[in-house]
mmCIF file of C-alpha atoms and ligand atoms in Angstrom:
data_model
loop_
_atom_site.group_PDB
_atom_site.id
_atom_site.type_symbol
_atom_site.label_atom_id
_atom_site.label_comp_id
_atom_site.label_asym_id
_atom_site.label_seq_id
_atom_site.Cartn_x
_atom_site.Cartn_y
_atom_site.Cartn_z
ATOM 1 C CA MET A 29 -158.517 7.906 -37.319
ATOM 2 C CA LEU A 30 -155.290 7.504 -35.019
ATOM 3 C CA ASP A 31 -153.768 9.532 -37.376
ATOM 4 C CA ALA A 32 -155.879 12.264 -37.251
ATOM 5 C CA THR A 33 -155.926 12.519 -33.389
ATOM 6 C CA ARG A 34 -152.113 12.456 -33.389
ATOM 7 C CA ASP A 35 -152.373 15.218 -36.082
ATOM 8 C CA SER A 36 -154.984 16.911 -33.462
ATOM 9 C CA GLU A 37 -152.609 16.509 -30.688
ATOM 10 C CA ASP A 38 -149.182 17.480 -32.328
ATOM 11 C CA ARG A 39 -151.387 20.317 -33.073
ATOM 12 C CA MET A 40 -152.570 21.123 -29.249
ATOM 13 C CA ARG A 41 -148.833 20.405 -28.197
ATOM 14 C CA GLN A 42 -147.456 23.619 -31.015
ATOM 15 C CA PHE A 43 -150.277 25.675 -29.705
ATOM 16 C CA VAL A 44 -149.444 25.220 -25.968
ATOM 17 C CA ALA A 45 -145.858 25.908 -27.059
ATOM 18 C CA ASP A 46 -145.962 28.717 -29.569
ATOM 19 C CA ALA A 47 -148.406 30.515 -26.947
ATOM 20 C CA SER A 48 -145.710 29.818 -24.110
ATOM 21 C CA HIS A 49 -143.234 31.296 -26.372
ATOM 22 C CA GLU A 50 -145.356 34.297 -26.740
ATOM 23 C CA LEU A 51 -146.403 35.371 -23.000
ATOM 24 C CA ARG A 52 -142.517 34.517 -21.953
ATOM 25 C CA THR A 53 -141.388 38.388 -23.137
ATOM 26 C CA PRO A 54 -144.613 40.337 -21.797
ATOM 27 C CA LEU A 55 -143.352 38.218 -18.827
ATOM 28 C CA THR A 56 -140.144 39.575 -18.186
ATOM 29 C CA THR A 57 -141.149 42.956 -18.923
ATOM 30 C CA LEU A 58 -143.561 43.015 -16.318
ATOM 31 C CA ARG A 59 -141.399 41.165 -13.586
ATOM 32 C CA GLY A 60 -138.218 44.424 -14.923
ATOM 33 C CA TYR A 61 -141.035 47.095 -13.920
ATOM 34 C CA ALA A 62 -142.417 45.777 -10.936
ATOM 35 C CA GLU A 63 -138.728 45.010 -9.835
ATOM 36 C CA LEU A 64 -137.567 48.322 -10.630
ATOM 37 C CA HIS A 65 -140.467 50.525 -8.911
ATOM 38 C CA ALA A 66 -140.872 48.581 -6.392
ATOM 39 C CA GLY A 67 -137.511 49.886 -4.806
ATOM 40 C CA ARG A 68 -138.622 53.160 -5.415
ATOM 41 C CA VAL A 69 -142.140 53.848 -4.617
ATOM 42 C CA GLU A 70 -142.336 55.331 -0.792
ATOM 43 C CA ASP A 71 -145.996 54.639 -0.151
ATOM 44 C CA PRO A 72 -146.647 51.018 1.912
ATOM 45 C CA ASP A 73 -149.507 49.878 -0.062
ATOM 46 C CA THR A 74 -147.599 50.385 -3.557
ATOM 47 C CA ALA A 75 -144.842 48.849 -2.216
ATOM 48 C CA ASP A 76 -146.503 46.038 -1.399
ATOM 49 C CA ALA A 77 -148.481 45.789 -5.134
ATOM 50 C CA LEU A 78 -145.570 45.996 -7.298
ATOM 51 C CA ARG A 79 -144.232 43.307 -4.947
ATOM 52 C CA ARG A 80 -147.005 41.087 -5.053
ATOM 53 C CA ILE A 81 -146.974 41.561 -8.829
ATOM 54 C CA ARG A 82 -143.753 40.620 -9.346
ATOM 55 C CA ALA A 83 -144.432 37.271 -7.180
ATOM 56 C CA GLU A 84 -146.676 36.325 -9.330
ATOM 57 C CA ALA A 85 -144.957 37.358 -12.960
ATOM 58 C CA THR A 86 -142.426 35.171 -11.577
ATOM 59 C CA ARG A 87 -145.101 32.232 -10.779
ATOM 60 C CA MET A 88 -146.450 32.802 -14.532
ATOM 61 C CA HIS A 89 -143.042 32.654 -15.890
ATOM 62 C CA ARG A 90 -142.065 29.361 -13.983
ATOM 63 C CA LEU A 91 -145.517 28.279 -15.477
ATOM 64 C CA VAL A 92 -144.501 28.882 -18.825
ATOM 65 C CA GLU A 93 -141.206 27.581 -18.905
ATOM 66 C CA ASP A 94 -142.290 24.164 -17.250
ATOM 67 C CA LEU A 95 -145.109 24.114 -19.711
ATOM 68 C CA LEU A 96 -142.457 25.025 -22.970
ATOM 69 C CA THR A 97 -140.420 21.641 -20.980
ATOM 70 C CA LEU A 98 -143.562 19.714 -21.038
ATOM 71 C CA THR A 99 -144.932 20.354 -25.057
ATOM 72 C CA SER A 100 -140.736 19.193 -25.490
ATOM 73 C CA LEU A 101 -140.422 16.181 -24.422
ATOM 74 C CA ASP A 102 -140.019 13.120 -26.794
ATOM 75 C CA ARG A 103 -137.456 11.054 -27.215
ATOM 76 C CA ALA A 104 -136.105 12.662 -30.769
ATOM 77 C CA THR A 105 -135.523 15.795 -28.236
ATOM 78 C CA LEU A 106 -133.235 13.790 -25.768
ATOM 79 C CA HIS A 107 -129.538 13.706 -25.623
ATOM 80 C CA LEU A 108 -128.765 10.250 -24.598
ATOM 81 C CA GLY A 109 -125.184 9.264 -23.410
ATOM 82 C CA PRO A 110 -123.240 7.295 -20.553
ATOM 83 C CA VAL A 111 -125.116 8.146 -16.955
ATOM 84 C CA ASP A 112 -123.529 7.309 -13.779
ATOM 85 C CA VAL A 113 -126.452 7.337 -11.647
ATOM 86 C CA ARG A 114 -124.780 7.453 -7.884
ATOM 87 C CA ARG A 115 -123.171 10.486 -9.081
ATOM 88 C CA LEU A 116 -126.080 11.828 -10.408
ATOM 89 C CA LEU A 117 -127.988 11.061 -7.110
ATOM 90 C CA ASP A 118 -124.851 12.403 -5.323
ATOM 91 C CA ASP A 119 -125.238 15.628 -7.363
ATOM 92 C CA VAL A 120 -129.085 16.062 -6.555
ATOM 93 C CA ALA A 121 -128.540 15.150 -3.055
ATOM 94 C CA SER A 122 -126.025 18.014 -2.208
ATOM 95 C CA ASP A 123 -127.851 20.616 -4.169
ATOM 96 C CA LEU A 124 -131.134 19.502 -2.102
ATOM 97 C CA GLN A 125 -129.112 19.820 1.104
ATOM 98 C CA VAL A 126 -127.754 23.090 -0.186
ATOM 99 C CA ALA A 127 -131.446 24.618 -0.965
ATOM 100 C CA GLN A 128 -131.622 22.931 3.036
ATOM 101 C CA PRO A 129 -129.419 22.509 4.956
ATOM 102 C CA GLU A 130 -131.759 21.549 8.095
ATOM 103 C CA ARG A 131 -132.921 18.561 6.208
ATOM 104 C CA LEU A 132 -131.867 15.010 6.190
ATOM 105 C CA VAL A 133 -131.192 13.616 2.700
ATOM 106 C CA THR A 134 -129.365 10.413 2.228
ATOM 107 C CA VAL A 135 -127.842 8.281 -0.870
ATOM 108 C CA GLU A 136 -128.366 4.579 -1.148
ATOM 109 C CA THR A 137 -127.242 2.739 -4.301
ATOM 110 C CA ALA A 138 -124.073 0.451 -5.447
ATOM 111 C CA PRO A 139 -121.616 1.555 -7.316
ATOM 112 C CA GLY A 140 -121.822 1.562 -10.934
ATOM 113 C CA VAL A 141 -124.963 1.739 -11.729
ATOM 114 C CA ARG A 142 -125.506 3.033 -14.942
ATOM 115 C CA LEU A 143 -127.759 3.780 -17.697
ATOM 116 C CA VAL A 144 -128.066 5.685 -21.492
ATOM 117 C CA ALA A 145 -130.322 8.782 -21.007
ATOM 118 C CA ASP A 146 -130.054 11.986 -21.247
ATOM 119 C CA GLU A 147 -128.531 13.479 -17.673
ATOM 120 C CA GLU A 148 -129.709 16.822 -18.001
ATOM 121 C CA ARG A 149 -133.475 15.611 -18.085
ATOM 122 C CA LEU A 150 -132.769 12.747 -15.414
ATOM 123 C CA THR A 151 -131.413 14.825 -13.211
ATOM 124 C CA GLN A 152 -134.061 17.181 -13.458
ATOM 125 C CA ALA A 153 -136.916 14.971 -12.890
ATOM 126 C CA VAL A 154 -134.711 13.851 -9.580
ATOM 127 C CA MET A 155 -134.398 17.035 -8.376
ATOM 128 C CA ALA A 156 -138.167 17.579 -9.209
ATOM 129 C CA LEU A 157 -139.166 14.457 -7.000
ATOM 130 C CA GLY A 158 -136.814 15.748 -4.165
ATOM 131 C CA THR A 159 -138.080 18.973 -3.522
ATOM 132 C CA ASN A 160 -141.659 17.565 -3.964
ATOM 133 C CA ALA A 161 -140.197 15.461 -0.960
ATOM 134 C CA LEU A 162 -138.601 18.396 0.908
ATOM 135 C CA ARG A 163 -141.648 20.691 0.056
ATOM 136 C CA HIS A 164 -144.355 18.039 0.901
ATOM 137 C CA THR A 165 -143.152 16.601 4.445
ATOM 138 C CA PRO A 166 -142.531 18.781 7.465
ATOM 139 C CA VAL A 167 -139.066 19.813 8.379
ATOM 140 C CA THR A 168 -138.555 15.795 10.522
ATOM 141 C CA ALA A 169 -138.783 14.183 7.945
ATOM 142 C CA ALA A 170 -136.122 12.231 5.837
ATOM 143 C CA VAL A 171 -135.518 11.653 2.283
ATOM 144 C CA ARG A 172 -133.781 8.914 0.608
ATOM 145 C CA LEU A 173 -132.554 8.438 -3.265
ATOM 146 C CA THR A 174 -131.919 5.218 -3.945
ATOM 147 C CA ALA A 175 -131.236 3.277 -7.457
ATOM 148 C CA TYR A 176 -130.378 -0.416 -8.862
ATOM 149 C CA ALA A 177 -130.159 -1.997 -11.425
ATOM 150 C CA THR A 178 -132.522 -5.403 -12.366
ATOM 151 C CA GLY A 179 -133.013 -7.252 -15.336
ATOM 152 C CA GLY A 180 -132.173 -4.662 -17.862
ATOM 153 C CA GLU A 181 -133.570 -1.514 -16.175
ATOM 154 C CA VAL A 182 -132.724 0.704 -13.816
ATOM 155 C CA VAL A 183 -134.830 1.433 -10.719
ATOM 156 C CA VAL A 184 -134.597 4.994 -9.592
ATOM 157 C CA GLU A 185 -136.626 5.992 -6.312
ATOM 158 C CA VAL A 186 -137.412 9.014 -4.228
ATOM 159 C CA SER A 187 -138.583 8.022 -0.629
ATOM 160 C CA ASP A 188 -139.858 10.531 1.947
ATOM 161 C CA ASP A 189 -141.220 9.484 5.018
ATOM 162 C CA GLY A 190 -143.405 12.330 5.903
ATOM 163 C CA PRO A 191 -147.624 12.318 5.970
ATOM 164 C CA GLY A 192 -147.534 10.283 2.267
ATOM 165 C CA ILE A 193 -150.657 10.553 -0.278
ATOM 166 C CA PRO A 194 -154.335 9.044 0.362
ATOM 167 C CA PRO A 195 -154.922 6.245 -2.268
ATOM 168 C CA GLU A 196 -158.040 8.038 -3.593
ATOM 169 C CA GLU A 197 -155.524 11.162 -4.418
ATOM 170 C CA LEU A 198 -152.291 9.162 -5.599
ATOM 171 C CA ALA A 199 -153.398 8.191 -9.172
ATOM 172 C CA ARG A 200 -153.883 11.358 -9.909
ATOM 173 C CA VAL A 201 -150.392 12.791 -8.923
ATOM 174 C CA TRP A 202 -148.988 12.545 -12.466
ATOM 175 C CA ASP A 203 -151.418 14.761 -13.895
ATOM 176 C CA ARG A 204 -151.315 18.405 -14.823
ATOM 177 C CA PHE A 205 -152.380 20.864 -12.256
ATOM 178 C CA ALA A 206 -152.871 18.061 -9.849
ATOM 179 C CA ARG A 207 -153.605 19.366 -6.614
ATOM 180 C CA VAL A 208 -154.072 17.040 -3.760
ATOM 181 C CA SER A 209 -155.678 17.959 -0.146
ATOM 182 C CA GLN A 210 -153.108 19.901 1.314
ATOM 183 C CA GLY A 211 -152.942 22.195 -1.630
ATOM 184 C CA ARG A 212 -150.324 23.310 -3.975
ATOM 185 C CA ALA A 213 -147.435 24.336 -1.245
ATOM 186 C CA GLY A 214 -144.079 26.207 -1.590
ATOM 187 C CA GLY A 215 -145.393 28.197 -5.009
ATOM 188 C CA GLY A 216 -145.115 24.961 -7.269
ATOM 189 C CA THR A 217 -146.337 25.182 -10.423
ATOM 190 C CA GLY A 218 -148.491 22.191 -10.491
ATOM 191 C CA LEU A 219 -147.056 20.672 -13.817
ATOM 192 C CA GLY A 220 -143.893 18.944 -11.996
ATOM 193 C CA LEU A 221 -144.644 15.205 -11.571
ATOM 194 C CA ALA A 222 -146.261 15.670 -15.542
ATOM 195 C CA ILE A 223 -143.009 16.866 -16.320
ATOM 196 C CA VAL A 224 -141.058 13.813 -14.519
ATOM 197 C CA ALA A 225 -143.708 11.704 -16.411
ATOM 198 C CA GLY A 226 -142.661 12.902 -19.649
ATOM 199 C CA ILE A 227 -139.026 12.682 -18.927
ATOM 200 C CA VAL A 228 -139.221 9.171 -17.856
ATOM 201 C CA THR A 229 -141.769 8.775 -21.132
ATOM 202 C CA ALA A 230 -139.831 9.915 -23.322
ATOM 203 C CA HIS A 231 -136.486 7.244 -22.098
ATOM 204 C CA GLY A 232 -139.478 4.643 -22.892
ATOM 205 C CA GLY A 233 -139.439 3.804 -19.178
ATOM 206 C CA ARG A 234 -142.121 3.662 -16.575
ATOM 207 C CA TYR A 235 -143.047 5.222 -12.879
ATOM 208 C CA ALA A 236 -145.109 5.176 -9.798
ATOM 209 C CA ALA A 237 -146.175 6.400 -6.731
ATOM 210 C CA LEU A 238 -146.310 4.291 -4.040
ATOM 211 C CA SER A 239 -147.606 5.239 -0.300
ATOM 212 C CA PRO A 240 -148.335 2.864 2.295
ATOM 213 C CA PRO A 241 -150.936 3.337 5.019
ATOM 214 C CA GLN A 242 -148.175 4.298 7.628
ATOM 215 C CA GLY A 243 -147.220 7.235 5.511
ATOM 216 C CA GLY A 244 -144.346 8.166 3.604
ATOM 217 C CA VAL A 245 -144.566 8.279 -0.627
ATOM 218 C CA THR A 246 -141.827 6.575 -3.308
ATOM 219 C CA PHE A 247 -141.779 7.592 -6.267
ATOM 220 C CA ARG A 248 -140.252 5.005 -8.111
ATOM 221 C CA LEU A 249 -138.635 5.814 -11.886
ATOM 222 C CA VAL A 250 -138.237 2.320 -13.946
ATOM 223 C CA LEU A 251 -135.732 2.798 -17.142
ATOM 224 C CA PRO A 252 -134.144 1.273 -19.603
ATOM 225 C CA ALA A 253 -130.705 0.510 -18.931
ATOM 226 C CA GLY A 254 -129.595 0.262 -22.365
ATOM 227 C CA SER A 255 -126.404 -0.878 -24.338
ATOM 228 C CA GLN A 256 -123.762 0.446 -21.308
ATOM 229 C CA ALA A 257 -125.782 -0.633 -18.034
ATOM 230 C CA GLU A 258 -122.870 -2.617 -17.392
ATOM 231 C CA GLY A 259 -121.141 -1.096 -14.451
ATOM 232 C CA PRO A 260 -117.298 -1.984 -13.976
HETATM 233 P P1 ADP B 430 -146.513 20.632 -7.415
HETATM 234 O O1 ADP B 430 -146.125 22.072 -8.161
HETATM 235 O O2 ADP B 430 -148.301 21.092 -6.797
HETATM 236 O O3 ADP B 430 -145.866 20.259 -6.394
HETATM 237 P P2 ADP B 430 -146.344 18.293 -8.633
HETATM 238 O O4 ADP B 430 -146.520 17.644 -9.934
HETATM 239 O O5 ADP B 430 -145.067 18.208 -8.478
HETATM 240 O O6 ADP B 430 -147.153 19.665 -8.616
HETATM 241 O O7 ADP B 430 -147.284 17.678 -7.253
HETATM 242 C C1 ADP B 430 -148.473 17.087 -7.611
HETATM 243 C C2 ADP B 430 -149.301 16.526 -5.939
HETATM 244 O O8 ADP B 430 -148.421 15.506 -5.423
HETATM 245 C C3 ADP B 430 -148.718 18.431 -4.982
HETATM 246 O O9 ADP B 430 -149.246 19.423 -5.041
HETATM 247 C C4 ADP B 430 -148.443 17.416 -4.023
HETATM 248 O O10 ADP B 430 -149.961 17.533 -3.131
HETATM 249 C C5 ADP B 430 -148.308 16.133 -3.980
HETATM 250 N N1 ADP B 430 -146.761 15.195 -3.842
HETATM 251 C C6 ADP B 430 -145.838 15.495 -4.397
HETATM 252 N N2 ADP B 430 -145.086 14.971 -3.586
HETATM 253 C C7 ADP B 430 -145.245 15.017 -2.835
HETATM 254 C C8 ADP B 430 -145.073 14.381 -1.185
HETATM 255 N N3 ADP B 430 -143.478 14.058 -1.793
HETATM 256 N N4 ADP B 430 -145.761 14.248 -0.291
HETATM 257 C C9 ADP B 430 -146.506 13.972 -0.423
HETATM 258 N N5 ADP B 430 -147.733 14.522 -1.406
HETATM 259 C C10 ADP B 430 -146.785 15.195 -2.535
#
């Protein structure tokens, strides 16, 4: 019975991966044609329609890429190696800061926090949380990236002091296409946190979202430090 369930899950995963893959090429063509003609037409309504086609095709393209990522996440696909967490967080913070220089993004972590992980995937996860923190909070809210090692694990947190997430919606945020009350801001696909959860699970870790009544959200990732956990 368990095997049958796993088998049908694998088939479903493969189907989503194949379908997403097939959608890539026509979407690229669609976007290319819309781009090409948007600058050529004189009629403003037609130009506007072409711009909207291009924007929607771009959004679908992001969705397809996210679906492909989601279907490809498991331990076997990770490229594990030693990761300097301080450096990773500094890199993410400076990328976020370049994207939105007006926002306050800080990193607080002791040097020497290390773990064995897929650096690219972990960066992707922290970046997704940081981008969310910027997208779902007012411009005055600060974003904080922290990490510490404890008992063979490394805890990475992305916090903000924005409005927070109501308790009844907090548990759902990790679901695919979760949409909490304020809607989907800034062109997200609704798969960001599902991908973060997939990355953490593939590493054998845990994740949680905390939002106290006074506001703000902390997304916490707990990852096994692995064999190279010792700092200098
Ligand atoms: P989306 O593409 O909609 O951002 P995600 O899976 O990344 O999809 O996030 C799911 C939902 O969780 C978002 O739509 C948003 O409502 C909520 N959310 C995520 N991060 C935050 C945050 N830092 N503050 C408030 N709400 C958030």
